[in-house]
Amino acid sequence: MTDRLNTHQRHYCMSHIRGKNTKPEILVRKGLHARGFRFRLHNKKLPGSPDIVLPKYGVAIMVNGCFWHGHKGCRYATEPKTNIEFWETKIARNRHRDEVTTAHLEALGWTVITVWECELRGKLESNARLDKLADEIRFIGESKIQQEAMRQQNRSMRRKLREEMIRRQAQLEAEIDLLFPIPTRIKKASLEE
Ligand SMILES: [Zn+2]
């Protein structure tokens, strides 16, 4: 086993930014668009810049790669044979980030739906998942519309809460570094070159 990281690994070691415009993400976007939904992408004003948000419905969607986000019990989230320490740390970090980010978004009144890469494999499966997603969004949206009237009354409180969640989201990276430190030898290797 080698301690050296390839360019791809190093990139992930150094960055914590979610993969953007991935193939599964584009599938979800196209599917939602075809089903009549309009949405925003990677909204930086929300904790974790969720991949897709539908403000009208109060729904944020995360499109997760099974391997990178450690999809439990998924056959596509297979364990790599080399650099295990690196991958395990990376996946643990992503999982923790996903959980806390979801909690932050929920605190702001968003409902978070995770779509997994494996749910979009094959045209039939993919279409079924997207139909179900559309139903979920509409269902959540109906209760959100009722809540909206109440929320309008409390704009300044909502703004404060959003600022608080953004602040906590910023602390999350430091927390992840503490909980799941990147092994020193990998950190060293990643800084070479
Ligand atoms: Zn999966």
Coordinates of N, CA and C and ligand atoms in Angstrom, one line a residue:
M1 N 0.8 -1.2 0.0 CA 0.0 0.0 0.0 C 0.9 1.2 0.0
T2 N 0.5 2.2 -0.8 CA 1.3 3.4 -0.9 C 0.6 4.6 -0.1
D3 N 1.5 5.4 0.4 CA 0.9 6.6 1.1 C 0.7 7.8 0.2
R4 N 1.2 7.6 -1.0 CA 1.0 8.7 -2.0 C -0.5 8.7 -2.5
L5 N -1.0 9.9 -2.6 CA -2.3 10.1 -3.1 C -2.3 10.5 -4.6
N6 N -3.2 10.0 -5.3 CA -3.3 10.5 -6.7 C -4.0 11.9 -6.7
T7 N -4.0 12.5 -7.8 CA -4.5 13.9 -7.9 C -6.0 13.9 -7.4
H8 N -6.7 12.9 -7.8 CA -8.1 12.8 -7.4 C -8.3 12.8 -5.9
Q9 N -7.6 11.9 -5.3 CA -7.7 11.8 -3.8 C -7.2 13.1 -3.1
R10 N -6.2 13.7 -3.7 CA -5.6 14.9 -3.1 C -6.7 16.0 -3.1
H11 N -7.4 16.1 -4.2 CA -8.4 17.1 -4.4 C -9.4 16.9 -3.3
Y12 N -9.9 15.7 -3.1 CA -10.9 15.5 -2.1 C -10.4 15.7 -0.7
C13 N -9.1 15.4 -0.5 CA -8.5 15.6 0.8 C -8.5 17.1 1.2
M14 N -8.3 17.9 0.2 CA -8.1 19.4 0.4 C -9.4 20.1 0.4
S15 N -10.4 19.5 -0.2 CA -11.6 20.3 -0.4 C -12.8 19.6 0.3
H16 N -13.8 20.4 0.7 CA -14.9 19.7 1.4 C -16.2 20.1 0.6
I17 N -16.0 20.6 -0.6 CA -17.1 21.1 -1.4 C -17.8 19.9 -2.0
R18 N -19.1 19.9 -1.9 CA -19.9 18.8 -2.5 C -19.7 18.8 -4.0
G19 N -19.6 17.6 -4.6 CA -19.5 17.5 -6.0 C -20.7 18.2 -6.7
K20 N -20.4 19.0 -7.6 CA -21.5 19.8 -8.3 C -21.7 19.3 -9.7
N21 N -22.9 19.4 -10.1 CA -23.3 19.0 -11.5 C -22.9 17.6 -11.8
T22 N -23.0 16.7 -10.9 CA -22.7 15.3 -11.1 C -23.8 14.7 -12.0
K23 N -23.5 13.5 -12.6 CA -24.4 12.9 -13.5 C -25.8 12.6 -12.8
P24 N -25.8 12.1 -11.6 CA -27.0 11.8 -10.9 C -27.8 13.1 -10.6
E25 N -27.0 14.2 -10.3 CA -27.7 15.5 -10.0 C -28.4 16.0 -11.2
I26 N -27.7 15.9 -12.4 CA -28.3 16.4 -13.6 C -29.6 15.6 -14.0
L27 N -29.5 14.3 -13.7 CA -30.7 13.4 -13.9 C -31.9 13.9 -13.1
V28 N -31.6 14.2 -11.8 CA -32.7 14.7 -11.0 C -33.2 16.0 -11.5
R29 N -32.3 16.9 -11.8 CA -32.8 18.2 -12.4 C -33.7 18.1 -13.6
K30 N -33.2 17.3 -14.5 CA -34.0 17.1 -15.8 C -35.3 16.5 -15.4
G31 N -35.3 15.5 -14.5 CA -36.5 14.8 -14.1 C -37.5 15.7 -13.5
L32 N -37.0 16.6 -12.6 CA -37.9 17.6 -11.9 C -38.5 18.6 -12.9
H33 N -37.6 19.0 -13.8 CA -38.0 20.0 -14.8 C -39.1 19.5 -15.7
A34 N -38.9 18.2 -16.1 CA -39.9 17.6 -17.0 C -41.2 17.4 -16.3
R35 N -41.2 17.3 -15.0 CA -42.4 17.2 -14.2 C -43.0 18.5 -13.7
G36 N -42.4 19.6 -14.3 CA -43.0 20.9 -14.1 C -42.5 21.7 -12.9
F37 N -41.5 21.2 -12.3 CA -40.9 21.9 -11.1 C -39.9 23.0 -11.5
R38 N -39.9 24.1 -10.8 CA -38.8 25.1 -11.0 C -38.0 25.1 -9.7
F39 N -36.7 25.3 -9.8 CA -35.9 25.2 -8.6 C -34.6 26.1 -8.7
R40 N -33.9 26.2 -7.6 CA -32.6 26.9 -7.5 C -31.5 25.9 -7.3
L41 N -30.3 26.2 -7.8 CA -29.2 25.2 -7.6 C -28.2 25.8 -6.7
H42 N -27.6 25.0 -5.8 CA -26.5 25.3 -5.0 C -26.7 26.7 -4.3
N43 N -27.8 26.9 -3.6 CA -28.1 28.2 -3.0 C -27.1 28.4 -1.8
K44 N -26.2 29.4 -2.0 CA -25.1 29.6 -1.0 C -25.7 30.3 0.2
K45 N -26.9 30.8 0.2 CA -27.4 31.4 1.3 C -28.0 30.4 2.3
L46 N -28.0 29.2 2.0 CA -28.5 28.2 2.9 C -27.4 27.3 3.3
P47 N -27.5 26.8 4.6 CA -26.4 25.9 5.1 C -26.1 24.8 4.1
G48 N -24.8 24.6 3.8 CA -24.4 23.5 3.0 C -24.7 23.7 1.5
S49 N -25.2 24.8 1.1 CA -25.5 25.1 -0.3 C -26.2 23.8 -1.0
P50 N -27.4 23.5 -0.6 CA -28.0 22.3 -1.1 C -28.1 22.2 -2.6
D51 N -27.9 21.0 -3.2 CA -27.8 20.8 -4.6 C -29.0 21.5 -5.3
I52 N -30.2 21.2 -4.8 CA -31.4 21.7 -5.5 C -32.4 22.2 -4.4
V53 N -32.9 23.4 -4.5 CA -33.9 23.8 -3.6 C -35.2 24.3 -4.3
L54 N -36.3 23.9 -3.7 CA -37.6 24.3 -4.3 C -38.3 25.2 -3.2
P55 N -38.0 26.5 -3.3 CA -38.5 27.4 -2.2 C -40.0 27.4 -2.1
K56 N -40.7 27.2 -3.2 CA -42.2 27.2 -3.1 C -42.7 26.0 -2.3
Y57 N -42.0 24.9 -2.2 CA -42.4 23.7 -1.5 C -41.7 23.6 -0.2
G58 N -40.6 24.4 0.0 CA -39.9 24.2 1.3 C -39.0 23.0 1.3
V59 N -38.6 22.6 0.1 CA -37.8 21.3 0.0 C -36.4 21.5 -0.5
A60 N -35.5 20.9 0.1 CA -34.1 20.9 -0.3 C -33.7 19.5 -0.7
I61 N -33.0 19.3 -1.8 CA -32.7 18.0 -2.3 C -31.2 17.8 -2.3
M62 N -30.7 16.7 -1.7 CA -29.3 16.4 -1.8 C -29.2 15.2 -2.7
V63 N -28.4 15.2 -3.7 CA -28.2 14.1 -4.6 C -26.8 13.5 -4.2
N64 N -26.8 12.4 -3.6 CA -25.6 11.8 -3.0 C -25.0 10.6 -3.8
G65 N -23.7 10.7 -4.0 CA -23.0 9.5 -4.6 C -22.9 8.5 -3.5
C66 N -23.2 7.2 -3.8 CA -23.3 6.2 -2.8 C -21.9 5.9 -2.1
F67 N -20.9 6.0 -2.9 CA -19.6 5.7 -2.3 C -19.1 6.9 -1.4
W68 N -19.1 8.1 -1.9 CA -18.6 9.3 -1.2 C -19.4 9.6 0.1
H69 N -20.7 9.3 0.0 CA -21.5 9.6 1.2 C -21.9 8.4 2.0
G70 N -21.2 7.3 1.8 CA -21.4 6.1 2.6 C -22.8 5.6 2.7
H71 N -23.5 5.4 1.6 CA -24.8 4.9 1.6 C -24.9 3.5 2.2
K72 N -25.5 3.4 3.4 CA -25.5 2.2 4.2 C -26.2 1.0 3.5
G73 N -25.6 -0.1 3.5 CA -26.2 -1.3 2.9 C -26.3 -1.3 1.4
C74 N -25.6 -0.3 0.8 CA -25.7 -0.2 -0.7 C -24.6 -0.9 -1.3
R75 N -24.9 -1.7 -2.4 CA -23.9 -2.5 -3.0 C -22.9 -1.6 -3.9
Y76 N -23.3 -0.4 -4.1 CA -22.4 0.4 -4.9 C -21.4 1.2 -4.0
A77 N -21.7 1.1 -2.7 CA -20.8 1.9 -1.8 C -19.7 0.9 -1.3
T78 N -19.0 0.2 -2.2 CA -18.1 -0.8 -1.9 C -16.8 -0.3 -1.3
E79 N -16.2 -1.1 -0.4 CA -15.0 -0.7 0.3 C -13.8 -0.8 -0.7
P80 N -13.0 0.3 -0.8 CA -11.8 0.2 -1.6 C -10.7 -0.7 -1.0
K81 N -9.8 -1.2 -1.8 CA -8.8 -2.1 -1.2 C -7.5 -1.3 -0.8
T82 N -7.3 -0.2 -1.3 CA -6.1 0.6 -0.9 C -6.5 1.9 -0.3
N83 N -5.5 2.5 0.4 CA -5.7 3.8 1.1 C -7.0 3.8 2.0
I84 N -7.3 2.6 2.6 CA -8.5 2.5 3.4 C -8.7 3.6 4.4
E85 N -7.6 3.9 5.1 CA -7.7 4.9 6.1 C -8.2 6.2 5.6
F86 N -7.7 6.6 4.4 CA -8.1 7.8 3.7 C -9.6 7.8 3.4
W87 N -10.0 6.7 2.7 CA -11.4 6.7 2.3 C -12.4 6.7 3.5
E88 N -12.0 5.9 4.5 CA -12.9 5.8 5.6 C -13.1 7.1 6.3
T89 N -12.0 7.8 6.4 CA -12.0 9.1 7.1 C -12.9 10.1 6.2
K90 N -12.6 10.1 4.9 CA -13.3 10.9 4.0 C -14.8 10.7 4.1
I91 N -15.2 9.4 4.1 CA -16.6 9.0 4.1 C -17.3 9.4 5.4
A92 N -16.5 9.2 6.5 CA -17.1 9.5 7.8 C -17.3 11.0 7.9
R93 N -16.4 11.8 7.3 CA -16.6 13.3 7.3 C -17.8 13.7 6.5
N94 N -17.9 13.1 5.4 CA -19.1 13.4 4.5 C -20.4 13.0 5.2
R95 N -20.4 11.9 5.9 CA -21.7 11.4 6.5 C -22.0 12.4 7.7
H96 N -21.0 12.8 8.4 CA -21.3 13.7 9.5 C -21.8 15.0 9.0
R97 N -21.1 15.5 8.0 CA -21.5 16.8 7.4 C -22.9 16.7 6.9
D98 N -23.3 15.6 6.2 CA -24.7 15.5 5.7 C -25.7 15.5 6.8
E99 N -25.4 14.8 7.9 CA -26.3 14.8 9.0 C -26.5 16.2 9.7
V100 N -25.4 16.8 9.9 CA -25.5 18.1 10.6 C -26.1 19.2 9.7
T101 N -25.7 19.1 8.4 CA -26.3 20.1 7.5 C -27.8 19.9 7.4
T102 N -28.3 18.6 7.3 CA -29.7 18.4 7.3 C -30.4 18.9 8.5
A103 N -29.8 18.8 9.7 CA -30.4 19.3 10.9 C -30.5 20.9 10.8
H104 N -29.4 21.5 10.3 CA -29.4 23.0 10.1 C -30.6 23.4 9.2
L105 N -30.7 22.7 8.1 CA -31.8 23.1 7.1 C -33.2 22.8 7.7
E106 N -33.3 21.7 8.5 CA -34.6 21.4 9.1 C -34.9 22.5 10.1
A107 N -33.9 23.0 10.8 CA -34.1 24.0 11.8 C -34.7 25.3 11.2
L108 N -34.4 25.5 9.9 CA -34.8 26.6 9.2 C -36.2 26.4 8.5
G109 N -36.7 25.2 8.7 CA -38.0 24.9 8.1 C -38.0 24.1 6.8
W110 N -36.8 23.8 6.3 CA -36.8 23.0 5.1 C -36.9 21.6 5.4
T111 N -37.5 20.9 4.4 CA -37.5 19.4 4.5 C -36.5 18.9 3.5
V112 N -35.6 18.1 4.0 CA -34.5 17.6 3.2 C -34.8 16.2 2.6
I113 N -34.7 16.1 1.3 CA -34.8 14.8 0.7 C -33.5 14.4 0.1
T114 N -33.1 13.2 0.4 CA -31.8 12.7 -0.2 C -32.1 11.7 -1.3
V115 N -31.6 11.9 -2.4 CA -31.7 11.0 -3.5 C -30.3 10.3 -3.7
W116 N -30.3 9.0 -3.7 CA -29.1 8.3 -3.8 C -28.8 7.9 -5.3
E117 N -27.5 8.0 -5.6 CA -27.1 7.6 -7.0 C -27.7 6.3 -7.4
C118 N -27.7 5.3 -6.5 CA -28.1 3.9 -6.9 C -29.6 3.9 -7.2
E119 N -30.4 4.9 -6.8 CA -31.8 4.9 -7.1 C -32.1 5.3 -8.5
L120 N -31.0 5.8 -9.2 CA -31.2 6.4 -10.5 C -30.6 5.5 -11.6
R121 N -30.2 4.3 -11.2 CA -29.6 3.4 -12.1 C -30.7 2.7 -12.9
G122 N -30.6 2.7 -14.2 CA -31.6 2.1 -15.1 C -32.7 3.1 -15.3
K123 N -33.2 3.1 -16.5 CA -34.3 4.1 -16.9 C -35.6 3.9 -16.1
L124 N -36.0 2.6 -15.9 CA -37.2 2.3 -15.2 C -37.1 2.8 -13.7
E125 N -36.1 2.4 -13.1 CA -35.8 2.7 -11.7 C -35.8 4.2 -11.5
S126 N -35.0 4.8 -12.4 CA -34.8 6.2 -12.3 C -36.2 7.0 -12.5
N127 N -37.0 6.6 -13.4 CA -38.3 7.2 -13.6 C -39.2 7.0 -12.4
A128 N -39.1 5.8 -11.9 CA -40.0 5.5 -10.7 C -39.5 6.4 -9.5
R129 N -38.2 6.5 -9.3 CA -37.7 7.4 -8.2 C -38.1 8.8 -8.4
L130 N -38.0 9.3 -9.7 CA -38.4 10.7 -9.9 C -39.9 11.0 -9.7
D131 N -40.7 10.0 -10.1 CA -42.1 10.1 -9.9 C -42.4 10.2 -8.4
K132 N -41.7 9.3 -7.6 CA -41.9 9.3 -6.2 C -41.5 10.7 -5.6
L133 N -40.3 11.1 -6.1 CA -39.8 12.4 -5.6 C -40.8 13.5 -5.9
A134 N -41.4 13.6 -7.0 CA -42.4 14.6 -7.4 C -43.5 14.5 -6.4
D135 N -44.0 13.3 -6.1 CA -45.1 13.2 -5.1 C -44.7 13.7 -3.7
E136 N -43.5 13.3 -3.3 CA -43.0 13.8 -2.0 C -42.9 15.3 -1.9
I137 N -42.4 15.9 -3.0 CA -42.3 17.4 -3.0 C -43.7 18.0 -2.9
R138 N -44.7 17.5 -3.7 CA -46.0 18.1 -3.7 C -46.6 17.9 -2.3
F139 N -46.5 16.7 -1.7 CA -47.0 16.5 -0.4 C -46.5 17.4 0.6
I140 N -45.2 17.6 0.7 CA -44.5 18.5 1.6 C -45.0 19.9 1.4
G141 N -45.1 20.3 0.1 CA -45.4 21.6 -0.3 C -46.8 22.0 0.2
E142 N -47.7 21.1 0.2 CA -49.1 21.4 0.7 C -49.1 21.9 2.2
S143 N -48.3 21.2 3.0 CA -48.3 21.6 4.4 C -47.5 22.8 4.6
K144 N -46.5 23.0 3.7 CA -45.6 24.2 3.8 C -46.4 25.5 3.5
I145 N -47.4 25.4 2.5 CA -48.2 26.6 2.2 C -49.0 27.1 3.4
Q146 N -49.5 26.1 4.2 CA -50.2 26.5 5.3 C -49.3 27.2 6.4
Q147 N -48.1 26.7 6.5 CA -47.2 27.2 7.5 C -46.7 28.6 7.1
E148 N -46.7 28.8 5.8 CA -46.1 30.0 5.2 C -46.7 31.3 5.8
A149 N -48.0 31.3 5.9 CA -48.8 32.5 6.4 C -48.2 32.8 7.8
M150 N -48.0 31.8 8.6 CA -47.5 32.0 10.0 C -46.0 32.6 9.9
R151 N -45.3 32.0 9.0 CA -43.9 32.4 9.0 C -43.7 33.8 8.5
Q152 N -44.6 34.3 7.6 CA -44.5 35.7 7.1 C -44.5 36.7 8.3
Q153 N -45.2 36.3 9.3 CA -45.3 37.3 10.4 C -44.0 37.4 11.2
N154 N -43.1 36.5 11.0 CA -41.9 36.5 11.8 C -40.6 36.6 11.0
R155 N -40.5 37.5 10.1 CA -39.4 37.6 9.2 C -38.0 37.8 9.9
S156 N -38.0 38.7 10.9 CA -36.7 39.0 11.5 C -36.3 37.8 12.3
M157 N -37.2 37.1 12.9 CA -36.8 35.9 13.7 C -36.2 34.9 12.7
R158 N -36.8 34.8 11.6 CA -36.3 33.8 10.6 C -34.9 34.2 10.1
R159 N -34.7 35.5 9.9 CA -33.4 36.0 9.5 C -32.3 35.6 10.5
K160 N -32.7 35.9 11.8 CA -31.7 35.6 12.9 C -31.4 34.1 12.9
L161 N -32.4 33.3 12.7 CA -32.2 31.9 12.8 C -31.3 31.4 11.6
R162 N -31.6 32.0 10.5 CA -30.7 31.6 9.3 C -29.3 32.0 9.6
E163 N -29.1 33.2 10.1 CA -27.7 33.6 10.4 C -27.0 32.6 11.4
E164 N -27.8 32.2 12.4 CA -27.3 31.3 13.4 C -26.9 29.9 12.8
M165 N -27.8 29.5 11.9 CA -27.5 28.2 11.2 C -26.3 28.3 10.3
I166 N -26.1 29.4 9.6 CA -24.9 29.6 8.8 C -23.7 29.6 9.6
R167 N -23.8 30.3 10.8 CA -22.6 30.3 11.7 C -22.3 28.9 12.2
R168 N -23.3 28.1 12.6 CA -23.0 26.8 13.0 C -22.5 25.9 11.9
Q169 N -23.0 26.2 10.7 CA -22.5 25.4 9.5 C -21.0 25.7 9.3
A170 N -20.6 27.0 9.5 CA -19.2 27.3 9.4 C -18.3 26.6 10.5
Q171 N -18.9 26.4 11.6 CA -18.1 25.7 12.7 C -18.0 24.2 12.4
L172 N -18.9 23.7 11.6 CA -19.0 22.3 11.3 C -17.7 21.7 10.7
E173 N -17.0 22.5 9.9 CA -15.7 22.0 9.3 C -14.7 21.8 10.4
A174 N -14.6 22.7 11.4 CA -13.6 22.6 12.5 C -14.0 21.3 13.3
E175 N -15.3 21.2 13.5 CA -15.8 20.0 14.3 C -15.4 18.7 13.6
I176 N -15.6 18.7 12.3 CA -15.3 17.5 11.5 C -13.8 17.2 11.6
D177 N -13.0 18.2 11.5 CA -11.5 18.0 11.7 C -11.2 17.4 13.0
L178 N -11.9 17.8 14.0 CA -11.6 17.3 15.4 C -12.1 15.8 15.5
L179 N -13.3 15.6 15.0 CA -13.9 14.3 15.2 C -13.3 13.2 14.2
F180 N -13.0 13.7 13.0 CA -12.5 12.7 12.0 C -11.2 13.3 11.4
P181 N -10.1 13.4 12.2 CA -8.9 14.0 11.7 C -8.4 13.2 10.5
I182 N -7.9 13.9 9.5 CA -7.2 13.2 8.4 C -5.9 12.7 8.9
P183 N -5.6 11.4 8.7 CA -4.4 10.8 9.3 C -3.2 11.7 8.9
T184 N -2.3 11.9 9.8 CA -1.1 12.8 9.6 C -0.3 12.4 8.3
R185 N -0.1 11.1 8.1 CA 0.7 10.8 7.0 C 0.0 11.1 5.7
I186 N -1.3 11.1 5.7 CA -2.0 11.4 4.5 C -2.0 12.9 4.3
K187 N -2.2 13.6 5.4 CA -2.2 15.1 5.3 C -0.8 15.6 4.8
K188 N 0.3 14.9 5.3 CA 1.6 15.2 4.8 C 1.7 15.0 3.3
A189 N 1.3 13.8 2.9 CA 1.4 13.4 1.5 C 0.6 14.4 0.6
S190 N -0.5 14.8 1.2 CA -1.4 15.6 0.4 C -0.8 17.0 0.2
L191 N 0.1 17.4 1.1 CA 0.7 18.8 0.9 C 1.9 18.8 0.1
E192 N 2.4 17.6 -0.2 CA 3.6 17.6 -1.1 C 3.2 17.9 -2.5
E193 N 4.2 18.3 -3.2 CA 4.1 18.7 -4.6 C 3.4 20.0 -4.8
Ligands
ZN1 ZN -26.7 3.5 -2.9

